[in-house]
Coordinates of N, CA and C and ligand atoms in Angstrom, one line a residue:
X28 N 3.1 -44.9 -29.9 CA 1.9 -45.5 -30.6 C 2.3 -46.7 -31.5
X29 N 1.6 -47.8 -31.3 CA 1.9 -48.9 -32.1 C 1.1 -48.8 -33.4
X30 N 1.7 -48.9 -34.5 CA 1.1 -48.8 -35.8 C 0.8 -50.2 -36.4
X31 N -0.5 -50.6 -36.5 CA -0.8 -51.9 -37.0 C -0.8 -51.9 -38.5
X32 N -0.4 -53.0 -39.1 CA -0.3 -53.1 -40.6 C -1.5 -53.8 -41.2
X33 N -2.1 -53.3 -42.3 CA -3.1 -54.0 -43.0 C -2.5 -55.2 -43.7
X34 N -3.3 -56.1 -44.3 CA -2.8 -57.2 -45.0 C -2.1 -56.8 -46.3
X35 N -2.6 -55.7 -46.9 CA -1.9 -55.1 -48.0 C -0.5 -54.6 -47.6
X36 N -0.4 -53.9 -46.5 CA 0.8 -53.4 -46.0 C 1.8 -54.5 -45.7
X37 N 1.2 -55.6 -45.1 CA 2.1 -56.7 -44.8 C 2.7 -57.4 -46.0
X38 N 1.9 -57.4 -47.1 CA 2.5 -58.0 -48.3 C 3.6 -57.1 -48.9
X39 N 3.5 -55.8 -48.7 CA 4.6 -54.9 -49.1 C 5.8 -55.1 -48.2
X40 N 5.5 -55.3 -47.0 CA 6.6 -55.5 -46.0 C 7.3 -56.9 -46.3
X41 N 6.6 -57.8 -46.8 CA 7.3 -59.1 -47.2 C 8.4 -58.9 -48.2
X42 N 8.1 -57.9 -49.2 CA 9.0 -57.7 -50.2 C 10.3 -56.9 -49.6
X43 N 10.0 -55.9 -48.8 CA 11.1 -55.2 -48.2 C 11.9 -56.2 -47.3
X44 N 11.3 -57.1 -46.7 CA 11.9 -58.1 -45.8 C 12.8 -59.0 -46.6
X45 N 12.2 -59.4 -47.7 CA 13.0 -60.4 -48.6 C 14.2 -59.8 -49.1
X46 N 14.1 -58.5 -49.5 CA 15.3 -57.8 -50.1 C 16.4 -57.6 -49.0
X47 N 15.9 -57.2 -47.8 CA 16.8 -57.1 -46.7 C 17.5 -58.4 -46.4
X48 N 16.8 -59.5 -46.4 CA 17.4 -60.8 -46.1 C 18.4 -61.2 -47.2
X49 N 18.0 -60.9 -48.5 CA 19.0 -61.3 -49.5 C 20.2 -60.4 -49.4
X50 N 20.1 -59.2 -49.1 CA 21.2 -58.3 -48.9 C 22.2 -58.8 -47.8
X51 N 21.6 -59.3 -46.8 CA 22.3 -59.8 -45.6 C 23.0 -61.1 -46.1
X52 N 22.3 -61.9 -46.8 CA 22.9 -63.2 -47.2 C 24.1 -63.0 -48.2
X53 N 23.9 -62.0 -49.1 CA 25.0 -61.7 -50.1 C 26.2 -61.1 -49.3
X54 N 25.9 -60.2 -48.4 CA 27.0 -59.6 -47.7 C 27.7 -60.6 -46.9
X55 N 27.0 -61.6 -46.3 CA 27.6 -62.6 -45.5 C 28.5 -63.5 -46.3
X56 N 28.1 -63.8 -47.5 CA 28.9 -64.6 -48.4 C 30.3 -64.0 -48.7
X57 N 30.3 -62.6 -48.6 CA 31.6 -61.9 -48.9 C 32.5 -61.9 -47.7
X58 N 32.1 -62.4 -46.6 CA 32.9 -62.4 -45.4 C 34.0 -63.4 -45.5
X59 N 35.3 -62.9 -45.7 CA 36.4 -63.8 -45.7 C 37.7 -63.1 -45.4
X60 N 38.7 -63.8 -45.0 CA 39.9 -63.1 -44.6 C 40.5 -62.3 -45.8
X61 N 40.9 -61.0 -45.4 CA 41.5 -60.1 -46.4 C 40.5 -59.1 -47.0
X62 N 39.2 -59.4 -46.8 CA 38.2 -58.5 -47.3 C 38.0 -57.3 -46.3
X63 N 37.8 -56.1 -46.8 CA 37.5 -55.0 -45.9 C 36.0 -54.9 -45.6
X64 N 35.7 -54.3 -44.5 CA 34.3 -54.1 -44.1 C 33.6 -53.1 -45.1
X65 N 34.4 -52.2 -45.7 CA 33.9 -51.3 -46.7 C 33.5 -52.1 -47.9
X66 N 34.3 -53.0 -48.3 CA 33.9 -53.8 -49.5 C 32.6 -54.6 -49.3
X67 N 32.4 -55.1 -48.2 CA 31.2 -55.8 -47.9 C 30.0 -54.8 -47.9
X68 N 30.2 -53.7 -47.4 CA 29.1 -52.7 -47.4 C 28.8 -52.3 -48.8
X69 N 29.8 -52.2 -49.7 CA 29.6 -51.8 -51.1 C 28.8 -52.9 -51.8
X70 N 29.0 -54.2 -51.5 CA 28.3 -55.3 -52.1 C 26.8 -55.2 -51.7
X71 N 26.6 -54.9 -50.4 CA 25.2 -54.7 -50.0 C 24.5 -53.5 -50.7
X72 N 25.2 -52.4 -50.8 CA 24.7 -51.2 -51.4 C 24.3 -51.5 -52.8
X73 N 25.1 -52.2 -53.6 CA 24.9 -52.5 -55.0 C 23.7 -53.4 -55.1
X74 N 23.6 -54.4 -54.3 CA 22.4 -55.3 -54.4 C 21.1 -54.6 -54.1
X75 N 21.1 -53.8 -53.0 CA 19.9 -53.1 -52.6 C 19.4 -52.2 -53.8
X76 N 20.4 -51.5 -54.4 CA 20.1 -50.6 -55.5 C 19.5 -51.3 -56.7
X77 N 20.1 -52.5 -56.9 CA 19.7 -53.3 -58.1 C 18.2 -53.8 -57.9
X78 N 17.7 -53.8 -56.7 CA 16.3 -54.2 -56.5 C 15.4 -52.9 -56.5
X79 N 16.0 -51.8 -56.7 CA 15.2 -50.5 -56.7 C 14.8 -50.1 -55.3
X80 N 15.5 -50.7 -54.3 CA 15.2 -50.3 -52.9 C 16.3 -49.3 -52.4
X81 N 16.1 -48.8 -51.2 CA 17.1 -48.0 -50.6 C 17.6 -48.5 -49.3
X82 N 18.9 -48.4 -48.9 CA 19.4 -48.9 -47.7 C 18.8 -48.1 -46.5
X83 N 18.2 -48.7 -45.6 CA 17.5 -48.1 -44.5 C 18.5 -47.3 -43.6
X84 N 19.7 -47.8 -43.5 CA 20.6 -47.2 -42.4 C 21.3 -46.0 -42.9
X85 N 21.5 -45.8 -44.3 CA 22.3 -44.8 -44.8 C 21.7 -43.4 -44.4
X86 N 22.5 -42.6 -43.8 CA 22.0 -41.3 -43.3 C 21.0 -41.3 -42.2
X87 N 20.7 -42.5 -41.7 CA 19.8 -42.6 -40.5 C 20.5 -41.9 -39.3
X88 N 19.9 -40.8 -38.9 CA 20.5 -40.0 -37.8 C 22.0 -39.7 -38.1
X89 N 22.3 -39.6 -39.4 CA 23.6 -39.3 -39.9 C 24.5 -40.5 -40.0
X90 N 24.0 -41.7 -39.9 CA 24.9 -42.9 -40.1 C 25.5 -42.9 -41.5
X91 N 26.9 -43.1 -41.6 CA 27.6 -42.8 -42.8 C 27.7 -44.0 -43.8
X92 N 27.0 -45.1 -43.6 CA 27.1 -46.3 -44.5 C 25.8 -47.0 -44.7
X93 N 25.9 -48.0 -45.5 CA 24.6 -48.7 -45.9 C 24.3 -49.8 -44.9
X94 N 25.3 -50.3 -44.2 CA 25.1 -51.4 -43.2 C 25.9 -51.1 -42.0
X95 N 25.6 -51.8 -40.9 CA 26.5 -51.8 -39.7 C 27.3 -53.0 -39.7
X96 N 28.6 -53.0 -39.6 CA 29.4 -54.2 -39.6 C 30.3 -54.1 -38.3
X97 N 30.0 -55.0 -37.4 CA 30.6 -55.0 -36.1 C 31.4 -56.2 -35.8
X98 N 32.7 -56.1 -35.7 CA 33.6 -57.2 -35.6 C 34.1 -57.5 -34.2
X99 N 34.0 -58.8 -33.8 CA 34.5 -59.3 -32.5 C 33.9 -58.6 -31.3
X100 N 34.6 -57.7 -30.6 CA 34.1 -57.1 -29.4 C 33.2 -55.9 -29.7
X101 N 33.0 -55.6 -31.0 CA 32.0 -54.6 -31.3 C 30.6 -55.2 -31.3
X102 N 29.7 -54.6 -30.5 CA 28.4 -55.2 -30.4 C 27.5 -54.8 -31.6
X103 N 27.3 -53.5 -31.8 CA 26.5 -53.0 -32.9 C 27.1 -51.7 -33.4
X104 N 26.5 -51.3 -34.5 CA 26.7 -49.9 -35.1 C 28.2 -49.7 -35.5
X105 N 28.9 -50.8 -35.8 CA 30.3 -50.6 -36.4 C 30.1 -50.0 -37.8
X106 N 31.0 -49.0 -38.1 CA 31.0 -48.3 -39.4 C 32.0 -49.0 -40.3
X107 N 31.5 -49.5 -41.5 CA 32.3 -50.2 -42.4 C 33.5 -49.2 -42.8
X108 N 34.7 -49.8 -43.0 CA 35.9 -49.0 -43.2 C 36.8 -49.7 -44.2
X109 N 37.5 -48.8 -45.0 CA 38.5 -49.4 -45.9 C 39.7 -49.8 -45.2
X110 N 39.8 -49.3 -43.9 CA 41.0 -49.7 -43.1 C 40.8 -50.9 -42.2
X111 N 39.6 -51.5 -42.3 CA 39.3 -52.7 -41.5 C 39.3 -53.9 -42.3
X112 N 40.4 -54.7 -42.3 CA 40.5 -55.9 -43.1 C 40.2 -57.1 -42.2
X113 N 39.3 -57.9 -42.6 CA 38.9 -59.1 -41.8 C 40.0 -60.1 -41.8
X114 N 40.1 -60.9 -40.7 CA 41.1 -62.0 -40.7 C 40.4 -63.2 -40.2
X115 N 41.1 -64.3 -40.4 CA 40.5 -65.6 -40.0 C 40.4 -65.6 -38.5
X116 N 39.2 -66.1 -38.0 CA 39.0 -66.1 -36.6 C 38.0 -65.0 -36.1
X117 N 37.8 -64.0 -37.0 CA 36.9 -62.9 -36.6 C 35.5 -63.4 -36.6
X118 N 34.6 -62.8 -35.8 CA 33.2 -62.9 -35.9 C 32.7 -61.5 -36.4
X119 N 31.8 -61.6 -37.4 CA 31.4 -60.4 -38.1 C 29.9 -60.2 -38.1
X120 N 29.4 -59.3 -37.3 CA 28.0 -59.0 -37.2 C 27.6 -58.0 -38.3
X121 N 26.7 -58.4 -39.2 CA 26.2 -57.5 -40.2 C 24.7 -57.2 -40.0
X122 N 24.4 -55.9 -39.9 CA 23.0 -55.5 -39.7 C 22.6 -54.7 -40.9
X123 N 21.5 -55.1 -41.6 CA 21.1 -54.4 -42.9 C 19.6 -54.3 -42.9
X124 N 19.2 -53.1 -43.3 CA 17.8 -52.9 -43.6 C 17.6 -52.3 -45.0
X125 N 16.5 -52.6 -45.7 CA 16.2 -52.0 -47.0 C 14.8 -51.5 -46.9
X126 N 14.6 -50.4 -47.6 CA 13.2 -49.8 -47.7 C 12.7 -49.9 -49.1
X127 N 11.5 -50.5 -49.3 CA 10.9 -50.6 -50.6 C 9.4 -50.4 -50.4
X128 N 8.8 -49.7 -51.4 CA 7.4 -49.4 -51.3 C 6.9 -48.8 -50.0
X129 N 7.9 -48.0 -49.5 CA 7.5 -47.2 -48.3 C 7.7 -48.0 -47.0
X130 N 8.2 -49.2 -47.0 CA 8.3 -50.0 -45.8 C 9.8 -50.6 -45.7
X131 N 10.2 -50.7 -44.4 CA 11.5 -51.2 -44.1 C 11.5 -52.7 -43.8
X132 N 12.6 -53.4 -44.1 CA 12.9 -54.7 -43.5 C 14.2 -54.4 -42.6
X133 N 14.4 -55.3 -41.7 CA 15.6 -55.1 -40.8 C 16.1 -56.5 -40.3
X134 N 17.4 -56.8 -40.6 CA 17.8 -58.1 -40.1 C 19.4 -58.1 -39.9
X135 N 19.8 -59.0 -39.0 CA 21.2 -59.1 -38.7 C 21.6 -60.5 -38.5
X136 N 22.9 -60.8 -38.7 CA 23.5 -62.1 -38.6 C 24.9 -62.0 -38.2
X137 N 25.4 -62.8 -37.4 CA 26.9 -62.8 -37.1 C 27.6 -64.0 -37.8
X138 N 28.5 -63.6 -38.7 CA 29.1 -64.6 -39.6 C 30.5 -64.9 -39.0
X139 N 31.0 -66.2 -39.3 CA 32.3 -66.6 -39.0 C 33.2 -66.2 -40.1
X140 N 34.4 -65.7 -39.9 CA 35.4 -65.4 -40.9 C 36.5 -66.4 -40.8
X141 N 36.6 -67.3 -41.8 CA 37.6 -68.3 -41.8 C 37.3 -69.3 -40.6
X142 N 38.3 -69.7 -40.0 CA 38.2 -70.7 -38.8 C 38.1 -69.9 -37.5
X143 N 37.0 -70.1 -36.8 CA 36.8 -69.4 -35.6 C 36.9 -70.4 -34.4
X144 N 37.2 -69.9 -33.2 CA 37.4 -70.7 -32.1 C 36.1 -71.4 -31.7
X145 N 36.2 -72.5 -31.0 CA 35.0 -73.2 -30.5 C 34.2 -72.3 -29.6
X146 N 34.9 -71.5 -28.8 CA 34.3 -70.5 -27.9 C 33.4 -69.5 -28.7
X147 N 34.0 -69.0 -29.8 CA 33.3 -68.0 -30.6 C 32.1 -68.7 -31.2
X148 N 32.3 -69.9 -31.7 CA 31.2 -70.6 -32.4 C 30.0 -70.9 -31.4
X149 N 30.4 -71.2 -30.2 CA 29.3 -71.4 -29.2 C 28.5 -70.1 -29.0
X150 N 29.2 -69.0 -28.9 CA 28.4 -67.7 -28.8 C 27.5 -67.5 -29.9
X151 N 28.0 -67.8 -31.2 CA 27.1 -67.6 -32.3 C 25.9 -68.5 -32.3
X152 N 26.1 -69.7 -31.9 CA 25.0 -70.7 -31.9 C 24.0 -70.3 -30.8
X153 N 24.5 -70.0 -29.6 CA 23.5 -69.6 -28.5 C 22.8 -68.3 -28.9
X154 N 23.4 -67.3 -29.5 CA 22.8 -66.1 -29.8 C 21.7 -66.3 -30.9
X155 N 22.0 -67.1 -31.9 CA 21.1 -67.4 -32.9 C 19.9 -68.2 -32.4
X156 N 20.2 -69.1 -31.5 CA 19.1 -69.9 -30.9 C 18.2 -69.0 -30.0
X157 N 18.8 -68.1 -29.4 CA 18.0 -67.2 -28.5 C 17.1 -66.3 -29.3
X158 N 17.5 -66.0 -30.5 CA 16.5 -65.2 -31.4 C 15.3 -66.1 -31.7
X159 N 15.5 -67.4 -32.0 CA 14.4 -68.2 -32.3 C 13.5 -68.5 -31.0
X160 N 14.2 -68.5 -29.9 CA 13.4 -68.6 -28.6 C 12.4 -67.4 -28.5
X161 N 13.0 -66.2 -28.9 CA 12.2 -65.0 -28.8 C 11.1 -65.0 -29.9
X162 N 11.4 -65.5 -31.1 CA 10.4 -65.6 -32.1 C 9.2 -66.5 -31.7
X163 N 9.6 -67.6 -31.1 CA 8.6 -68.6 -30.7 C 7.6 -67.9 -29.7
X164 N 8.0 -67.0 -28.9 CA 7.2 -66.3 -28.0 C 6.4 -65.1 -28.6
X165 N 6.7 -64.8 -29.9 CA 6.0 -63.7 -30.5 C 4.6 -64.1 -31.1
X166 N 3.8 -64.5 -30.2 CA 2.5 -65.0 -30.5 C 1.4 -64.0 -30.0
X167 N 0.4 -63.8 -30.9 CA -0.7 -62.9 -30.5 C -1.3 -63.3 -29.2
X168 N -1.5 -62.3 -28.3 CA -2.0 -62.5 -27.0 C -0.9 -62.5 -25.9
X169 N 0.4 -62.9 -26.4 CA 1.5 -62.7 -25.5 C 1.9 -61.2 -25.3
X170 N 2.8 -60.9 -24.5 CA 3.3 -59.6 -24.3 C 4.8 -59.5 -24.7
X171 N 5.3 -58.2 -24.9 CA 6.7 -58.1 -25.2 C 7.6 -58.7 -24.2
X172 N 7.2 -58.7 -22.9 CA 8.0 -59.3 -21.9 C 8.1 -60.8 -22.0
X173 N 7.2 -61.4 -22.7 CA 7.3 -62.9 -22.9 C 8.5 -63.1 -23.9
X174 N 8.7 -62.2 -24.9 CA 9.8 -62.4 -25.8 C 11.1 -62.2 -25.0
X175 N 11.2 -61.0 -24.3 CA 12.4 -60.7 -23.6 C 12.8 -61.8 -22.6
X176 N 11.8 -62.2 -21.9 CA 12.1 -63.2 -20.9 C 12.6 -64.6 -21.5
X177 N 12.0 -64.9 -22.7 CA 12.4 -66.2 -23.3 C 13.9 -66.0 -23.8
X178 N 14.2 -64.9 -24.3 CA 15.6 -64.7 -24.8 C 16.6 -64.7 -23.6
X179 N 16.2 -63.9 -22.6 CA 17.1 -63.8 -21.4 C 17.3 -65.1 -20.7
X180 N 16.3 -65.9 -20.5 CA 16.4 -67.2 -19.8 C 17.3 -68.1 -20.6
X181 N 17.1 -68.1 -21.9 CA 17.9 -69.0 -22.7 C 19.4 -68.7 -22.7
X182 N 19.7 -67.4 -22.7 CA 21.1 -66.9 -22.8 C 21.8 -67.0 -21.4
X183 N 21.1 -66.6 -20.4 CA 21.7 -66.6 -19.1 C 21.9 -68.0 -18.6
X184 N 21.1 -69.0 -19.0 CA 21.3 -70.4 -18.6 C 22.6 -70.9 -19.2
X185 N 23.1 -70.2 -20.2 CA 24.3 -70.6 -20.9 C 25.5 -69.7 -20.5
X186 N 25.3 -68.9 -19.5 CA 26.3 -68.1 -18.9 C 26.8 -67.0 -19.9
X187 N 25.9 -66.5 -20.7 CA 26.2 -65.3 -21.5 C 25.3 -64.1 -20.9
X188 N 25.6 -62.9 -21.4 CA 24.9 -61.7 -20.9 C 24.1 -61.0 -22.0
X189 N 23.0 -60.5 -21.6 CA 22.1 -59.7 -22.5 C 22.4 -58.2 -22.4
X190 N 22.7 -57.6 -23.6 CA 22.9 -56.2 -23.6 C 21.6 -55.5 -23.3
X191 N 21.6 -54.5 -22.4 CA 20.3 -53.8 -22.0 C 20.1 -52.5 -22.7
X192 N 21.1 -51.8 -23.1 CA 20.9 -50.5 -23.6 C 20.3 -50.4 -25.0
X193 N 20.3 -51.5 -25.7 CA 19.8 -51.5 -27.1 C 18.8 -52.7 -27.2
X194 N 17.7 -52.4 -27.9 CA 16.6 -53.4 -27.9 C 16.0 -53.5 -29.3
X195 N 15.1 -54.5 -29.5 CA 14.3 -54.6 -30.7 C 13.2 -53.6 -30.7
X196 N 12.4 -53.6 -31.7 CA 11.5 -52.5 -32.0 C 10.4 -52.9 -33.0
X197 N 9.4 -52.1 -33.1 CA 8.4 -52.2 -34.2 C 9.1 -51.8 -35.5
X198 N 8.6 -52.3 -36.6 CA 9.1 -51.9 -37.9 C 8.0 -51.6 -38.8
X199 N 8.1 -50.6 -39.7 CA 7.1 -50.3 -40.6 C 7.6 -49.2 -41.6
X200 N 6.8 -48.2 -41.8 CA 7.2 -47.1 -42.6 C 8.4 -46.4 -42.0
X201 N 8.5 -46.4 -40.7 CA 9.7 -46.0 -40.0 C 10.5 -47.3 -39.6
X202 N 11.8 -47.2 -39.6 CA 12.6 -48.4 -39.2 C 12.4 -48.7 -37.7
X203 N 12.3 -47.7 -36.9 CA 12.1 -47.9 -35.5 C 10.8 -47.4 -35.1
X204 N 9.9 -48.2 -34.8 CA 8.5 -47.9 -34.3 C 8.3 -48.5 -32.9
X205 N 7.2 -48.1 -32.3 CA 6.8 -48.7 -31.1 C 6.3 -50.1 -31.4
X206 N 6.3 -51.1 -30.5 CA 6.8 -51.0 -29.2 C 8.3 -51.4 -29.1
X207 N 9.0 -51.1 -28.0 CA 10.3 -51.6 -27.8 C 10.2 -53.1 -27.5
X208 N 11.2 -53.8 -28.0 CA 11.3 -55.3 -27.7 C 12.6 -55.6 -27.0
X209 N 12.6 -55.4 -25.7 CA 13.9 -55.8 -25.0 C 14.2 -57.3 -25.0
X210 N 15.4 -57.6 -24.9 CA 15.9 -59.0 -24.9 C 16.0 -59.5 -23.5
X211 N 15.3 -58.9 -22.6 CA 15.3 -59.2 -21.2 C 13.9 -58.8 -20.6
X212 N 13.5 -59.3 -19.5 CA 12.2 -58.8 -18.9 C 11.5 -59.9 -18.3
X213 N 10.2 -59.6 -18.0 CA 9.4 -60.4 -17.2 C 8.2 -60.9 -18.0
X214 N 8.0 -62.2 -18.1 CA 6.9 -62.8 -18.8 C 5.6 -62.2 -18.3
X215 N 4.7 -61.9 -19.3 CA 3.4 -61.3 -18.9 C 3.4 -59.8 -18.8
X216 N 4.5 -59.2 -18.9 CA 4.6 -57.7 -18.8 C 4.8 -57.1 -20.2
X217 N 4.5 -55.8 -20.3 CA 4.8 -55.1 -21.5 C 3.6 -55.1 -22.5
X218 N 3.8 -54.4 -23.6 CA 2.7 -54.3 -24.6 C 2.2 -55.6 -25.1
X219 N 0.9 -55.7 -25.3 CA 0.4 -57.0 -25.8 C 0.6 -57.1 -27.3
X220 N 0.9 -58.3 -27.8 CA 1.2 -58.5 -29.2 C -0.1 -58.9 -29.9
X221 N -0.4 -58.2 -31.0 CA -1.6 -58.4 -31.7 C -1.4 -58.6 -33.2
X222 N -2.3 -59.4 -33.9 CA -2.1 -59.6 -35.3 C -2.1 -58.2 -36.0
X223 N -1.1 -58.0 -36.9 CA -1.0 -56.8 -37.6 C 0.3 -56.0 -37.1
X224 N 0.8 -56.4 -36.0 CA 2.1 -55.8 -35.5 C 3.2 -56.5 -36.3
X225 N 4.3 -55.6 -36.6 CA 5.5 -56.2 -37.1 C 6.6 -55.7 -36.2
X226 N 7.5 -56.6 -35.8 CA 8.5 -56.2 -34.8 C 9.9 -56.8 -35.3
X227 N 10.9 -56.1 -34.9 CA 12.3 -56.7 -35.0 C 12.7 -57.2 -33.7
X228 N 13.1 -58.5 -33.7 CA 13.6 -59.1 -32.5 C 15.1 -59.3 -32.7
X229 N 15.9 -58.8 -31.8 CA 17.4 -58.7 -32.1 C 18.3 -58.8 -30.9
X230 N 18.4 -60.1 -30.4 CA 19.3 -60.2 -29.2 C 20.7 -59.8 -29.6
X231 N 21.3 -59.0 -28.7 CA 22.7 -58.7 -28.7 C 23.3 -59.3 -27.4
X232 N 24.2 -60.3 -27.6 CA 24.6 -61.2 -26.5 C 26.1 -61.1 -26.4
X233 N 26.6 -60.9 -25.1 CA 28.0 -60.8 -24.8 C 28.5 -62.1 -24.2
X234 N 29.7 -62.4 -24.6 CA 30.4 -63.6 -24.0 C 30.7 -63.4 -22.6
X235 N 31.1 -62.1 -22.2 CA 31.4 -61.8 -20.9 C 30.3 -61.1 -20.2
X236 N 30.6 -59.9 -19.6 CA 29.5 -59.2 -18.8 C 28.7 -58.3 -19.8
X237 N 27.6 -57.8 -19.3 CA 26.7 -57.1 -20.2 C 27.1 -55.6 -20.5
X238 N 28.1 -55.1 -19.8 CA 28.5 -53.7 -19.9 C 28.9 -53.3 -21.3
X239 N 28.6 -52.1 -21.7 CA 29.0 -51.6 -23.1 C 29.9 -50.4 -22.9
X240 N 30.4 -50.0 -24.1 CA 31.3 -48.8 -24.1 C 30.9 -48.1 -25.4
X241 N 30.8 -46.8 -25.4 CA 30.6 -45.9 -26.6 C 31.9 -45.5 -27.1
X242 N 32.2 -45.7 -28.4 CA 33.4 -45.3 -29.0 C 33.3 -43.8 -29.4
X243 N 34.5 -43.1 -29.5 CA 34.5 -41.7 -29.8 C 33.8 -41.3 -31.2
X244 N 33.7 -42.3 -32.1 CA 33.1 -42.0 -33.4 C 31.6 -41.7 -33.3
X245 N 31.0 -41.9 -32.1 CA 29.6 -41.5 -31.9 C 28.7 -42.6 -32.3
X246 N 29.2 -43.7 -32.9 CA 28.3 -44.8 -33.3 C 28.7 -46.2 -32.7
X247 N 30.0 -46.5 -32.8 CA 30.4 -47.9 -32.5 C 30.2 -48.2 -31.0
X248 N 29.6 -49.3 -30.7 CA 29.3 -49.8 -29.4 C 30.1 -51.1 -29.2
X249 N 31.0 -51.1 -28.2 CA 31.7 -52.3 -27.9 C 31.4 -52.9 -26.5
X250 N 31.9 -54.1 -26.3 CA 31.7 -54.6 -24.9 C 32.7 -53.9 -24.0
X251 N 32.3 -53.7 -22.8 CA 33.1 -53.0 -21.8 C 34.4 -53.8 -21.5
X252 N 34.2 -55.1 -21.4 CA 35.3 -56.0 -21.0 C 36.2 -56.5 -22.2
X253 N 35.8 -56.1 -23.4 CA 36.6 -56.4 -24.6 C 36.4 -57.8 -25.1
X254 N 35.4 -58.5 -24.5 CA 35.1 -59.9 -24.9 C 34.2 -59.9 -26.1
X255 N 33.9 -61.0 -26.7 CA 33.2 -61.1 -28.0 C 31.7 -60.8 -27.7
X256 N 31.0 -60.3 -28.8 CA 29.6 -60.1 -28.8 C 29.0 -60.6 -30.1
X257 N 27.7 -61.1 -30.1 CA 27.1 -61.5 -31.3 C 25.7 -60.9 -31.4
X258 N 25.1 -60.8 -32.6 CA 23.8 -60.1 -32.8 C 23.1 -60.8 -34.0
X259 N 21.9 -61.3 -33.7 CA 21.0 -61.9 -34.8 C 19.7 -61.2 -34.7
X260 N 19.1 -60.9 -35.9 CA 17.8 -60.2 -35.9 C 17.0 -60.7 -37.1
X261 N 15.7 -60.8 -36.8 CA 14.7 -60.9 -37.9 C 13.5 -59.9 -37.7
X262 N 12.9 -59.5 -38.8 CA 11.7 -58.8 -38.8 C 10.5 -59.8 -38.8
X263 N 9.6 -59.7 -37.9 CA 8.6 -60.8 -37.6 C 7.2 -60.1 -37.6
X264 N 6.3 -60.7 -38.4 CA 4.9 -60.3 -38.3 C 4.1 -61.2 -37.3
X265 N 3.3 -60.5 -36.5 CA 2.4 -61.2 -35.6 C 1.2 -61.5 -36.4
X266 N 0.8 -62.8 -36.5 CA -0.4 -63.1 -37.3 C -1.2 -64.1 -36.5
X267 N -2.5 -64.3 -36.9 CA -3.4 -65.2 -36.2 C -2.8 -66.6 -36.2
X268 N -2.0 -66.9 -37.2 CA -1.4 -68.2 -37.3 C 0.0 -68.4 -36.7
X269 N 0.4 -67.3 -35.9 CA 1.7 -67.4 -35.3 C 2.7 -66.4 -35.9
X270 N 3.9 -66.4 -35.4 CA 4.9 -65.5 -36.0 C 5.3 -65.9 -37.4
X271 N 5.5 -64.9 -38.2 CA 6.0 -65.1 -39.6 C 7.2 -64.2 -39.8
X272 N 8.3 -64.9 -40.1 CA 9.6 -64.2 -40.4 C 9.5 -63.5 -41.7
X273 N 9.6 -62.2 -41.8 CA 9.6 -61.5 -43.1 C 10.9 -61.4 -43.7
X274 N 12.0 -61.6 -42.9 CA 13.4 -61.5 -43.5 C 14.0 -62.9 -43.7
X275 N 13.2 -63.7 -44.3 CA 13.7 -65.1 -44.6 C 14.1 -65.1 -46.1
X276 N 15.4 -65.2 -46.4 CA 15.8 -65.1 -47.8 C 15.2 -66.2 -48.7
X277 N 14.7 -67.2 -48.2 CA 14.2 -68.3 -49.0 C 12.7 -68.0 -49.4
X278 N 12.2 -67.0 -48.8 CA 10.8 -66.6 -49.1 C 10.6 -66.0 -50.4
X279 N 9.7 -66.4 -51.2 CA 9.5 -65.8 -52.5 C 8.7 -64.6 -52.4
X280 N 8.9 -63.6 -53.3 CA 8.1 -62.4 -53.2 C 6.7 -62.7 -53.6
X281 N 5.8 -62.2 -52.8 CA 4.3 -62.5 -53.0 C 3.7 -61.2 -53.6
X282 N 3.2 -61.4 -54.8 CA 2.6 -60.2 -55.5 C 1.1 -60.4 -55.7
Ligands
MG25 MG1 16.8 -53.4 -35.7

């Protein structure tokens, strides 16, 4: 069931979105060689607490940290660790959500650690651009398949692969609501987008093939072929005036 948001609820979601975005921005600034993924997670935790919000991911289905930090060939759901020290050349996907006033924000960004290869940079650029292709299609009257198709076409034309097993989703009082927002699909198919819907669009793009592997920790998802993967995400409100990104760190809190 798709839960529509009132304008009052949307304004609450703007605040949750802004804190989620700031948490991601602050965590991203901490990405540098020699820093552990645990230290980055702690920085995010402290910021979210300082805003009186709670980290959406902590204890979600038992997830043991405040953020997911997924390095290089890890696609998503990497668990921050004191044993994982970043080095120059790594690409570091950070996925963070914060709950405030009963609503979640959810966003992700893949950061470069030190100097990364031209090949890695191209993957980051294309994945980020594919997110904005998806957002452009998040227009009232369109369908979820229009978003997926826009992302897929953009990515595959550049010889990268779209992960199929994990998809975007509605966001609200629950972090994962209906509808699913696949990063692939057929234009004109799927749930219709209407004003009042809030969705997370989150392409997970592999440099090699689309296949994934589940790690024994029960969380970490890697590429099957060991090649790099990137992940960018925004929480987006469908409005009569077009898509509005709620997880934009530059957005002022509206009270
Ligand atoms: Mg998400």
